[in-house]
Short mmCIF file of C-alpha atoms in Angstrom, two decimals:
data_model
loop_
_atom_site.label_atom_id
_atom_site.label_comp_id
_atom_site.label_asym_id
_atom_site.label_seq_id
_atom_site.Cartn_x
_atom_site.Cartn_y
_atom_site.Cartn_z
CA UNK A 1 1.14 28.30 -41.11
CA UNK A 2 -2.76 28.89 -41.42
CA UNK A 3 -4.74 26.13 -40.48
CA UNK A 4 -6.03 24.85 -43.81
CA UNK A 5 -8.95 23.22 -42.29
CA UNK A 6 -10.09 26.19 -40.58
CA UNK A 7 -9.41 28.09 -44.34
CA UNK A 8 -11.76 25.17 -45.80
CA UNK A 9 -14.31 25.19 -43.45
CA UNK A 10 -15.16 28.86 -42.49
CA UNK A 11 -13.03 30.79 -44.96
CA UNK A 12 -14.88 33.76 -44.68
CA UNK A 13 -14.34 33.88 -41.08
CA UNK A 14 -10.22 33.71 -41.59
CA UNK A 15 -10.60 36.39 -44.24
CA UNK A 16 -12.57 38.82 -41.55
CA UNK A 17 -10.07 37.87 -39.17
CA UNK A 18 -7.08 38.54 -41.50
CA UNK A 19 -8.50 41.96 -42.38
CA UNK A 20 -7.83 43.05 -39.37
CA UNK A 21 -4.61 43.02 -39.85
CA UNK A 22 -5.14 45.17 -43.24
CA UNK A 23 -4.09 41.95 -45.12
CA UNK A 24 -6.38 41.00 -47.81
CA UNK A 25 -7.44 37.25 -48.15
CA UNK A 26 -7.60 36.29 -51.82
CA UNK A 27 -10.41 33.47 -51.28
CA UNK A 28 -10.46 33.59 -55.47
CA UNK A 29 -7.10 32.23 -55.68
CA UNK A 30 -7.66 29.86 -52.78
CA UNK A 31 -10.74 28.18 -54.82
CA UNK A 32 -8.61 27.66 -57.68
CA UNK A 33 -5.79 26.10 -56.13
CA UNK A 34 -8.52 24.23 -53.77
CA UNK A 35 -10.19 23.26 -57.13
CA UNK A 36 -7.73 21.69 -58.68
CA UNK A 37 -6.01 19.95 -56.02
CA UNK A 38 -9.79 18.35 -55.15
CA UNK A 39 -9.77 17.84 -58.58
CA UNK A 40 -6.40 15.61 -58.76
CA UNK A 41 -7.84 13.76 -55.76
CA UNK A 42 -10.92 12.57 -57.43
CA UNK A 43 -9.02 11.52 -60.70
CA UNK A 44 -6.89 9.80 -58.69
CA UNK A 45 -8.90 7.93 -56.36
CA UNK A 46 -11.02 7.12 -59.51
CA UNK A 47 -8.13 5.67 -61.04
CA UNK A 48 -6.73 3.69 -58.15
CA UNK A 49 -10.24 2.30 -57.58
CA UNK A 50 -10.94 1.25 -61.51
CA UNK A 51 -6.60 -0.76 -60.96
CA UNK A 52 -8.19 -2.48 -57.64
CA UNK A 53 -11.00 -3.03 -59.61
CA UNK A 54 -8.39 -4.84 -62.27
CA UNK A 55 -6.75 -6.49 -59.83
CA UNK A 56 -9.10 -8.19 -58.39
CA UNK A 57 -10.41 -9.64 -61.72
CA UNK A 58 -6.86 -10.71 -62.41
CA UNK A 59 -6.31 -12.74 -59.30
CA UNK A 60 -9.97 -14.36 -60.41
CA UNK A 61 -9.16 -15.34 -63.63
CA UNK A 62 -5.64 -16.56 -62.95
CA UNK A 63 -7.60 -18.62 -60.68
CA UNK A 64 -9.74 -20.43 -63.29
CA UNK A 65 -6.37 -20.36 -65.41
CA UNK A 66 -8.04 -18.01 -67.44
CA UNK A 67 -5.44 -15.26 -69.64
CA UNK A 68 -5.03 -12.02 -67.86
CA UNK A 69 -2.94 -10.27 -70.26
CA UNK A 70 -5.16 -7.75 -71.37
CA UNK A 71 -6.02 -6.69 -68.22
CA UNK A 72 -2.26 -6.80 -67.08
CA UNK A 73 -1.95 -3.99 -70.30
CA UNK A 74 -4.92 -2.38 -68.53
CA UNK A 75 -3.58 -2.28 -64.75
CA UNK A 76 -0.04 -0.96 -66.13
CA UNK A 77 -1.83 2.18 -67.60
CA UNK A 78 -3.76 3.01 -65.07
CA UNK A 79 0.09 3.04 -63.10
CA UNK A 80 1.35 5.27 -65.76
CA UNK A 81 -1.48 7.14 -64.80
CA UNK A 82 -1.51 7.28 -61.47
CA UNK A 83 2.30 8.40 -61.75
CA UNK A 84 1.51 10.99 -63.67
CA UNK A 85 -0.98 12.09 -61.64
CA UNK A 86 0.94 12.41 -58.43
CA UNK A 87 3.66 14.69 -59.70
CA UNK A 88 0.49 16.90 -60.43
CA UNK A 89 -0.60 16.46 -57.06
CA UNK A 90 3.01 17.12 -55.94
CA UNK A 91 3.03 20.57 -57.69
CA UNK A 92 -0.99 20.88 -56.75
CA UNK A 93 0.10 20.65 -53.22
CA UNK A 94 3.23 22.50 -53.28
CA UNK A 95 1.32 25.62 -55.42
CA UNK A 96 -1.23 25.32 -52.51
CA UNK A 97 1.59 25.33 -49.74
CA UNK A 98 3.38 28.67 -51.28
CA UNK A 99 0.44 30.88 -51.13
CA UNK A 100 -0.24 30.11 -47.88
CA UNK A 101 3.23 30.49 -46.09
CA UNK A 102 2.76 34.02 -47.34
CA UNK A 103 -0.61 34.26 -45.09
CA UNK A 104 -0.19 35.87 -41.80
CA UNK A 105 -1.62 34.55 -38.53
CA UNK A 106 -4.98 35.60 -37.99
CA UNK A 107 -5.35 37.83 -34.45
CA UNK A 108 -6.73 36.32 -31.25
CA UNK A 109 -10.38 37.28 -30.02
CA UNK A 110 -8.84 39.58 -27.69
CA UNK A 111 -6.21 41.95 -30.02
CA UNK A 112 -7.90 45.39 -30.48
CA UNK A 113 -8.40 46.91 -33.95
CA UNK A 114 -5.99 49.16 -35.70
CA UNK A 115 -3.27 49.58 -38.33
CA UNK A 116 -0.52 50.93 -36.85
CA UNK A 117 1.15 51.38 -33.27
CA UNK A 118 -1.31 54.43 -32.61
CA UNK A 119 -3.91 52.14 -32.13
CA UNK A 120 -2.04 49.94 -29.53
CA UNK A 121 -3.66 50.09 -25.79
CA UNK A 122 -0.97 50.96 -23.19
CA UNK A 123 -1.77 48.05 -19.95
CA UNK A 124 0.05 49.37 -17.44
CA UNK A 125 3.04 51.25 -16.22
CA UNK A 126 6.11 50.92 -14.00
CA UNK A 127 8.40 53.53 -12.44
CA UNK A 128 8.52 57.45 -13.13
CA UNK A 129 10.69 58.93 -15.03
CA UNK A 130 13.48 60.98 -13.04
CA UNK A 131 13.79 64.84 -12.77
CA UNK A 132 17.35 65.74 -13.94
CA UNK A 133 18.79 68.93 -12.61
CA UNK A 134 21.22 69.23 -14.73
CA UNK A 135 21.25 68.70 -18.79
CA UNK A 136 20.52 65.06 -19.80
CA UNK A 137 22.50 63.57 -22.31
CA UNK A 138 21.70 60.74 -24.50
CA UNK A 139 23.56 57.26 -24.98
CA UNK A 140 26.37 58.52 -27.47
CA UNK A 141 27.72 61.29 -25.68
CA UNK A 142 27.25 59.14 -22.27
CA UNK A 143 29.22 56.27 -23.61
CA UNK A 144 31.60 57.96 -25.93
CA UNK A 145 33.79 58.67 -22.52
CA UNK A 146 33.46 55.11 -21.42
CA UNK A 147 34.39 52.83 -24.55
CA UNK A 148 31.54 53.26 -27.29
CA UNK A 149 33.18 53.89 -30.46
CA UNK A 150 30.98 54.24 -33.39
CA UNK A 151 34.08 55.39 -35.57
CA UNK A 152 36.13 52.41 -35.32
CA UNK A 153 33.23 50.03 -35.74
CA UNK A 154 32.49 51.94 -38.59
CA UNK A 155 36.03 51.49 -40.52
CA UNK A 156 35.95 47.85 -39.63
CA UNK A 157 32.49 47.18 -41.02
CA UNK A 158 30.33 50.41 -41.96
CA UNK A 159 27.44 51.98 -40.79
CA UNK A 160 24.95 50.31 -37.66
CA UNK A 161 27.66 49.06 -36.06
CA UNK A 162 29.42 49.59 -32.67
CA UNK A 163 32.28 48.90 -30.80
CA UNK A 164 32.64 48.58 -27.23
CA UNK A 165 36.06 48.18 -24.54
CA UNK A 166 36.71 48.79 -21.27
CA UNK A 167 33.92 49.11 -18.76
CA UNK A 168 31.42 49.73 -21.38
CA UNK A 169 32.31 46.42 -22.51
CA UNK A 170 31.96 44.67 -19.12
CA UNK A 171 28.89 46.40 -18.31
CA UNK A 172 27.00 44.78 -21.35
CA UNK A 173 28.49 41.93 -20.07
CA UNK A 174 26.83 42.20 -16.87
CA UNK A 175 23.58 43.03 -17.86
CA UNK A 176 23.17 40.21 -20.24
CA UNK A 177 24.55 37.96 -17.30
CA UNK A 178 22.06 39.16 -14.72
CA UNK A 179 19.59 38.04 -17.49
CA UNK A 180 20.31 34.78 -17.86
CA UNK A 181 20.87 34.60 -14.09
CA UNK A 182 16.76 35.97 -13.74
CA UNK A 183 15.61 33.36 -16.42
CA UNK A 184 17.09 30.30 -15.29
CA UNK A 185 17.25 30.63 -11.58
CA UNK A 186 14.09 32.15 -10.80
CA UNK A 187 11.78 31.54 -13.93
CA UNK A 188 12.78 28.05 -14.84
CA UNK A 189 14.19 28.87 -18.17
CA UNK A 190 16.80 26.16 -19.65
CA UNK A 191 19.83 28.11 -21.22
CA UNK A 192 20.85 26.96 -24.34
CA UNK A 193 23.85 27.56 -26.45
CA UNK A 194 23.11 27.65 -30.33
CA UNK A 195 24.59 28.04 -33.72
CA UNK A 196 24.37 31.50 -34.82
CA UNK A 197 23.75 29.72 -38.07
CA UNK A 198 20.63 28.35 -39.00
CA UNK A 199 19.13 26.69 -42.54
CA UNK A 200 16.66 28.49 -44.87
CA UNK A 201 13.88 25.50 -43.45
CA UNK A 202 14.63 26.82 -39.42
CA UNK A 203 13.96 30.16 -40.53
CA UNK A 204 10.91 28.92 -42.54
CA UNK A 205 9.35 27.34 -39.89
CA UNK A 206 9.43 30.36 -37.61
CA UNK A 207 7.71 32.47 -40.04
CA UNK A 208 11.15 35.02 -41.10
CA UNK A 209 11.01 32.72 -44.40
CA UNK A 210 9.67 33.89 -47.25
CA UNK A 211 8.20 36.74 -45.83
CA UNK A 212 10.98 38.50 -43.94
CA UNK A 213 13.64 37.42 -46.73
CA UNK A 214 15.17 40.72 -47.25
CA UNK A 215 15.49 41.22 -43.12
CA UNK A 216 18.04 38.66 -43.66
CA UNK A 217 21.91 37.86 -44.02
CA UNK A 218 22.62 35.27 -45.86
CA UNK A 219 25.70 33.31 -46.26
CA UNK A 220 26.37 32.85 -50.14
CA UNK A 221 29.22 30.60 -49.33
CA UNK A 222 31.24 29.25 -46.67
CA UNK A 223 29.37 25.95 -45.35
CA UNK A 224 30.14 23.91 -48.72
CA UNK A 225 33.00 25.28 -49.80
CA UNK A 226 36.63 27.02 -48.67
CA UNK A 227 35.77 30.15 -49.38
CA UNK A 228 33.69 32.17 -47.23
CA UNK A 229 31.05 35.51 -47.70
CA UNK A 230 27.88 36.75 -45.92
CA UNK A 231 26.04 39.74 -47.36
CA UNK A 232 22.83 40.93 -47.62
CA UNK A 233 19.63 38.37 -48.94
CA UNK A 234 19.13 41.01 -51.68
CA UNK A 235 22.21 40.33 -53.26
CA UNK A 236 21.54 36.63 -53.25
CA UNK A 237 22.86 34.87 -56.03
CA UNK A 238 20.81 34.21 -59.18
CA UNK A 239 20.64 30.43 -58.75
CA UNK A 240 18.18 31.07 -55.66
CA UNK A 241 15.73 33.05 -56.87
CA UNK A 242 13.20 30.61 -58.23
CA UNK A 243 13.70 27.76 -55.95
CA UNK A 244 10.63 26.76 -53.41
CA UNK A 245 10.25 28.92 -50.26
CA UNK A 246 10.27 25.97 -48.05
CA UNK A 247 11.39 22.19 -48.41
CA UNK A 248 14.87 20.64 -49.59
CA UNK A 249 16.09 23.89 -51.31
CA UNK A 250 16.10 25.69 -48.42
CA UNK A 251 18.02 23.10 -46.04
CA UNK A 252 20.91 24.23 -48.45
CA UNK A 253 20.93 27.79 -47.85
CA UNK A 254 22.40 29.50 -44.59
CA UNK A 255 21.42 32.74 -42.60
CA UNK A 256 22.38 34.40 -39.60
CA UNK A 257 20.04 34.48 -36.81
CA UNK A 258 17.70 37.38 -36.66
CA UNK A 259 17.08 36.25 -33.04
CA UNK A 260 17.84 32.95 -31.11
CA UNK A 261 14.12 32.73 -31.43
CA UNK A 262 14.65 30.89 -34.75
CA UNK A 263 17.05 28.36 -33.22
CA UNK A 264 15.27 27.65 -29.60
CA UNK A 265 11.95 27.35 -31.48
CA UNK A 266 13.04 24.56 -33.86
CA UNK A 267 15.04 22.82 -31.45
CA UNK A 268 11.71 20.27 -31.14
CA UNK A 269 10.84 20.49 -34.96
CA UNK A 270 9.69 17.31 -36.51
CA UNK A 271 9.49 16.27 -33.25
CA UNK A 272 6.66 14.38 -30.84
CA UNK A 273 7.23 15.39 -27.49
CA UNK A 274 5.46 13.78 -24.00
CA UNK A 275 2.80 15.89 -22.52
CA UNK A 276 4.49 15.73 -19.20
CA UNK A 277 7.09 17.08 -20.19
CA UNK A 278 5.42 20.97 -20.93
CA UNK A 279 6.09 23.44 -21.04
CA UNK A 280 9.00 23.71 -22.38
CA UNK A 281 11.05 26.74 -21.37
CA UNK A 282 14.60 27.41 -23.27
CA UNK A 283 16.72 30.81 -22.81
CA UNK A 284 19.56 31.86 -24.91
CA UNK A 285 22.07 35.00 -25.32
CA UNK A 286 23.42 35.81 -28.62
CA UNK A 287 24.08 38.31 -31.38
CA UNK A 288 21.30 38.96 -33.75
CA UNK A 289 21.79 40.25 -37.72
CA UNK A 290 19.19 42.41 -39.30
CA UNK A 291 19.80 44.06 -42.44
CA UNK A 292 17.37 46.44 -41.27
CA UNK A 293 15.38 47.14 -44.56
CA UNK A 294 13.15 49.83 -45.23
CA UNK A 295 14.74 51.21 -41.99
CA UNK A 296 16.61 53.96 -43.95
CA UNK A 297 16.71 57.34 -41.94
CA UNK A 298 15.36 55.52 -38.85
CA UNK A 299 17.29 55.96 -35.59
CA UNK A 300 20.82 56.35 -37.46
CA UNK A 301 22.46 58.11 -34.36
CA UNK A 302 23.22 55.16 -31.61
CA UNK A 303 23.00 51.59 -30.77
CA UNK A 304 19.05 51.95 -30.62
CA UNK A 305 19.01 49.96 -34.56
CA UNK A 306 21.74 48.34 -35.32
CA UNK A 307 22.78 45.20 -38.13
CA UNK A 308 24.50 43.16 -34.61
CA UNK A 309 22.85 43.40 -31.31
CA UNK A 310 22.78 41.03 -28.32
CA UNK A 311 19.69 39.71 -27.20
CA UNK A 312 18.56 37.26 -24.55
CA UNK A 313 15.63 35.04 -25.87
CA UNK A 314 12.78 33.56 -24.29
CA UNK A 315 10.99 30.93 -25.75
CA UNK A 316 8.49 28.50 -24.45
CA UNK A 317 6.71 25.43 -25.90
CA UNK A 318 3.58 24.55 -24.20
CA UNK A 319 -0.15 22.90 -24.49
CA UNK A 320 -2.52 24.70 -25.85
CA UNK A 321 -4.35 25.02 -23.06
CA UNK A 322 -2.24 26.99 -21.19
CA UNK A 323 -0.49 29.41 -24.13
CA UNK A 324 -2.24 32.50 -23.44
CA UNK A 325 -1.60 31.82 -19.66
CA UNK A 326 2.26 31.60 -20.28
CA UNK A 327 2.06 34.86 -22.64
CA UNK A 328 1.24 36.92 -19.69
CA UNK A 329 3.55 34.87 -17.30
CA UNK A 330 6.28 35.82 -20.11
CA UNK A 331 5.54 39.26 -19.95
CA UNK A 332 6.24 39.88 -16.14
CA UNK A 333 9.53 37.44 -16.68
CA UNK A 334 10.74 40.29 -18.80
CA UNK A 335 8.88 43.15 -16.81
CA UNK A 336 11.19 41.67 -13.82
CA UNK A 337 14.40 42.16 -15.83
CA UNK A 338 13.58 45.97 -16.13
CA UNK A 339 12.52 46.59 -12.22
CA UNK A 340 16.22 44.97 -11.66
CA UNK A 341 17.66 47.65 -13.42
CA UNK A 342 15.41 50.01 -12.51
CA UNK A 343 14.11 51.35 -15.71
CA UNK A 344 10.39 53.13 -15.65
CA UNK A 345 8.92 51.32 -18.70
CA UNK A 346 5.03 50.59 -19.94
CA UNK A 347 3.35 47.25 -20.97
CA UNK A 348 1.55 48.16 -24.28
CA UNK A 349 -1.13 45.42 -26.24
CA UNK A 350 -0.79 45.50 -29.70
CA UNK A 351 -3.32 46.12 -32.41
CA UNK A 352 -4.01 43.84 -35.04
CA UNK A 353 -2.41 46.18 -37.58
CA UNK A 354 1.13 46.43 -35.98
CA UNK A 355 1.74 42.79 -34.95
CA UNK A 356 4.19 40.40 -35.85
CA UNK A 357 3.19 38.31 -39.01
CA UNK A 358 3.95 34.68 -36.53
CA UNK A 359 1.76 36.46 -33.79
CA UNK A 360 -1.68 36.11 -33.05
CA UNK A 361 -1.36 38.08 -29.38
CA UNK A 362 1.74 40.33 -28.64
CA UNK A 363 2.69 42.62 -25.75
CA UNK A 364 5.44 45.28 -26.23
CA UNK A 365 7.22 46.48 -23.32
CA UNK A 366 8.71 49.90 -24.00
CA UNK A 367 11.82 51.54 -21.93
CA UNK A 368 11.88 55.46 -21.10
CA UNK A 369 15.06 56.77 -22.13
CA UNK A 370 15.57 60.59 -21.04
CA UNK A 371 18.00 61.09 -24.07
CA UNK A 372 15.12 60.55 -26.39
CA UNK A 373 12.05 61.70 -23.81
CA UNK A 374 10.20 58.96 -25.01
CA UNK A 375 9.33 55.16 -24.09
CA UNK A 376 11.12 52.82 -26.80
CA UNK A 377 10.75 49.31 -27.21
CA UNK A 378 12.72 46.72 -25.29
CA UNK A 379 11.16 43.32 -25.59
CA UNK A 380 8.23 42.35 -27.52
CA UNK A 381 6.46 39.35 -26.31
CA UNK A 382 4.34 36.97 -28.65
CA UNK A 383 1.58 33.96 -28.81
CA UNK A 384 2.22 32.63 -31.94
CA UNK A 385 -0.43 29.47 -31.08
CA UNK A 386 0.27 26.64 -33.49
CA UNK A 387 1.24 28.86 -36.28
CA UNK A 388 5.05 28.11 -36.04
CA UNK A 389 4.31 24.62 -34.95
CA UNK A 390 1.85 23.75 -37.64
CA UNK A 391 5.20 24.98 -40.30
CA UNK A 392 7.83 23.06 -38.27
CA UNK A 393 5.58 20.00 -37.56
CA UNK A 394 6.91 20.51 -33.76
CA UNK A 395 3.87 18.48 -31.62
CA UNK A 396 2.82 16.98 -28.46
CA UNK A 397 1.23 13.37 -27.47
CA UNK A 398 -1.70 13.63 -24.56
CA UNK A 399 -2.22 10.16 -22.59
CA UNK A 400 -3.90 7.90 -24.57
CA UNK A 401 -4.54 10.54 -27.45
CA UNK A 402 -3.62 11.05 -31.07
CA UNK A 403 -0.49 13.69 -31.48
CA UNK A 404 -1.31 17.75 -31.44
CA UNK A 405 0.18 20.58 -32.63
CA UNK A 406 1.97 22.66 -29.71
CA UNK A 407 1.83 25.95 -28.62
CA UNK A 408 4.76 28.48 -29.83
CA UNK A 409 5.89 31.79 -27.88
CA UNK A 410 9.30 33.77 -28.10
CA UNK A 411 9.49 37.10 -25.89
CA UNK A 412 13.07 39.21 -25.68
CA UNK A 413 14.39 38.75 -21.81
CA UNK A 414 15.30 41.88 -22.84
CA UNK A 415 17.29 43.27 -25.67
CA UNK A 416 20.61 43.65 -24.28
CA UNK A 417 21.76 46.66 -25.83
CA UNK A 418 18.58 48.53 -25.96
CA UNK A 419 18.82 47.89 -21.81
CA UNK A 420 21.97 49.39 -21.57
CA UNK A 421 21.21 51.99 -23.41
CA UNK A 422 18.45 52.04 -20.51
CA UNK A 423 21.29 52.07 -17.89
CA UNK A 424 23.60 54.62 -19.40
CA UNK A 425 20.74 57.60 -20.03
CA UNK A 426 17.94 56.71 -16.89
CA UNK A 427 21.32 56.71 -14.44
CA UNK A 428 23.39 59.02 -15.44
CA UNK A 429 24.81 61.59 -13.21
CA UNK A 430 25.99 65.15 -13.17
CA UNK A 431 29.37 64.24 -13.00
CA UNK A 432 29.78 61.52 -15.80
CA UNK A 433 29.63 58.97 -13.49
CA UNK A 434 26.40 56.31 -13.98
CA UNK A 435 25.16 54.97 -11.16
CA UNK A 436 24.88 51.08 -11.07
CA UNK A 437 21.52 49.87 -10.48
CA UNK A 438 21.32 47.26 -6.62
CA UNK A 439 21.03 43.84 -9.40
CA UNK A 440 23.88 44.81 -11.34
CA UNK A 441 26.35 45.04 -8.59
CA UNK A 442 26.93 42.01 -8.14
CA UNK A 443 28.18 41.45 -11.69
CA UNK A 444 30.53 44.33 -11.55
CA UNK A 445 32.89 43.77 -8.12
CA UNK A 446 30.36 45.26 -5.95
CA UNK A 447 31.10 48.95 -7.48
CA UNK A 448 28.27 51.45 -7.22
CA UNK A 449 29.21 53.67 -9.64
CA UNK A 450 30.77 53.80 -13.41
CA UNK A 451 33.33 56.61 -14.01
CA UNK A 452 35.22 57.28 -17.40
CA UNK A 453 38.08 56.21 -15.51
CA UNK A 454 36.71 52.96 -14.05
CA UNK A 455 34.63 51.21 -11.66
#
């Protein structure tokens, strides 16, 4: 959430910094909803001042035995009032609250200009990509001899799906195991185990809700009832449609996880947590649901977008102090990930214009795959500051201090799928066979290479 004391003290500032990101600032519509909660405020402190006021006579007269009940008519008006008045304040507040949950976070200092990924600055590189000698195929005629079956995962469900058996199967398996092996053995990640089903308010306080609504699966029914259904957000039923964005109407709704991200994130929502005990470093595998919309026509052949995926998660709570230092620190934890399968890949900054609407810094690392002869994104790492904190109230206590807001980052450690894809096309031999990168090994009986027949 935008820090509304920033937005009230240098709100031209926020709206040059938000235009950057090609999102316009409406600072009309903030003065009016400014103006009239201000304006509730001053009726109301005027109000509770002029009962004190009342009060006070009261307690003097009832001293001097003196009748009070005219002021007693007085002092319960004024508490009619003032009741009043606070459900106006409520709606005042909440009126304010809604617009700005729609506001982005503004971009650090340091995020060049731009609208779109053209305008992102490539950092650095890793690895060249290998000279075949014979004709490179891509990830669906690769795995379709080794267990990747589009077609049946298409009957059970429909389209963006995939099934996997056999040694396909075991080496996703592997890779997202040599993951969680990196994360939590060398890079001091905790792993976590989470529901794959999170609350309307989780997802609000990461940022997905309301903006990303339509990104979403929702369960209709299921958690309150026998009966059971997920589909689509779109086709949400009509009793949802006005409710608040955030708040008690959305701890009764239920989603799938876009991304572990949502779950690891909250985990210290509404929370004060000790200083000493920063950062705070939590690492998770599981499947992610996308509906995918406005993806239409966009990488339809292969597991490269898909409604299901597997993902490991990085996410890390720190002090402020130290977030931008722990962004690039999360970078090279997934950077390591690809040298251990030994995938060429390139470190790109984004521009304001193509990042994240929770992110105020992101780095996108981006996998060659041969199939495609381009790079492709595998991970996406992000700063989000205290914009996720500031919506899920998640804060820290200093020594001898007042309570702050923390620091929020999520980075993927990688995209499991998207990495074997990596595996499959960037290893594949002349024979059929794949060759198994040194890290994976280990994971897989010690074989070196993947056949269609075996390991």
């Amino acid at each position: 959430m935008l820090d509304i004391a920033l937005l009230r003290k240098q709100p031209d500032l926020v709206a040059e910094r938000l235009a950057k990101r090609a999102f316009p600032l409406d600072l009309d519509q903030f003065q009016r909803l400014e103006s009239s909660r201000r304006s509730l405020q001053v009726e109301t402190e005027h109000l509770q001042s002029q009962r004190n006021a009342l009060s006070k006579q009261i307690g003097q007269r009832k001293a001097k035995g003196e009748d009070v009940s005219e002021l007693m008519e007085q002092v319960a008006f004024i508490g009619a009032s003032l009741d009043a008045l606070s459900k106006r304040n409520d709606h005042a507040q909440e009126a304010l609250s809604e617009w700005l949950s729609h506001i982005p976070n503004p971009p650090h200092e340091s995020v060049p200009d731009g609208r779109d990924s053209d305008h992102n600055l490539e950092v650095r590189r890793w690895g060249t990509p290998r000279s075949f000698d014979f004709e490179v195929k891509d990830h669906v005629a690769i795995g379709e001899t080794i267990g990747l079956d589009f077609e049946t995962a298409t009957h059970l469900t429909g389209s963006r799906f995939v099934l996997m058996r056999g040694v396909i199967a075991r080496l996703h398996r592997a890779i997202a195991s040599l993951m969680l092996d990196t994360h939590t053995l060398e890079h001091g990640y905790q792993e976590c185990y989470t529901p794959y089903i999170v609350n309307g308010q989780t997802l609000f306080g990461t940022g997905q809700l309301p903006k990303f609504e339509e990104d979403l699966f929702e369960i209709n029914r299921g958690l309150s009832t026998t009966a059971s259904s997920t589909h689509d957000v779109s086709t949400t039923d009509q009793k949802h449609q006005h409710e608040p964005l955030h708040g008690p109407a959305l701890r009764d709704r239920w989603f799938l996880i876009p991304t572990s991200e949502v779950s690891l994130t909250n985990l210290d929502a509404d929370k004060i947590v000790d200083a000493a005990s920063l950062p705070i470093r939590l690492t998770a595998h599981t499947p992610c649901f996308r509906s995918e919309a406005g993806s239409h026509g966009r990488d339809t052949r292969g597991m490269i977008r898909q409604h299901q995926f597997d993902k490991v998660e990085m996410v890390q709570l720190v002090h402020p102090d130290a977030s931008y230092q722990a962004l690039e620190e999360m970078v090279q934890h997934a950077e390591t990930i690809l040298r251990k399968l030994e995938l060429p890949y390139r470190v790109m900054l984004l521009c304001a214009g193509d990042m994240g609407f929770a992110a105020s810094k992101t780095y996108d690392l981006e996998v060659w795959l041969p199939g495609q002869g381009a790079y492709r994104e595998i991970s996406s790492c992000s700063n989000c500051e205290s914009f996720q904190a500031r919506r899920m109230h998640a804060r820290f206590r200093p020594r001898d201090a007042k309570p702050e807001l923390l620091h929020s980052l999520n980075g993927s450690g990688l995209a499991v799928g998207r990495a074997l894809v990596g595996v499959l096309e960037n290893h594949q031999q002349a024979d059929g066979s794949i060759r198994i990168p040194e890290a994976l090994r280990p994971y897989l009986g010690g074989a070196e290479l993947l056949k269609p027949d075996g390991l």
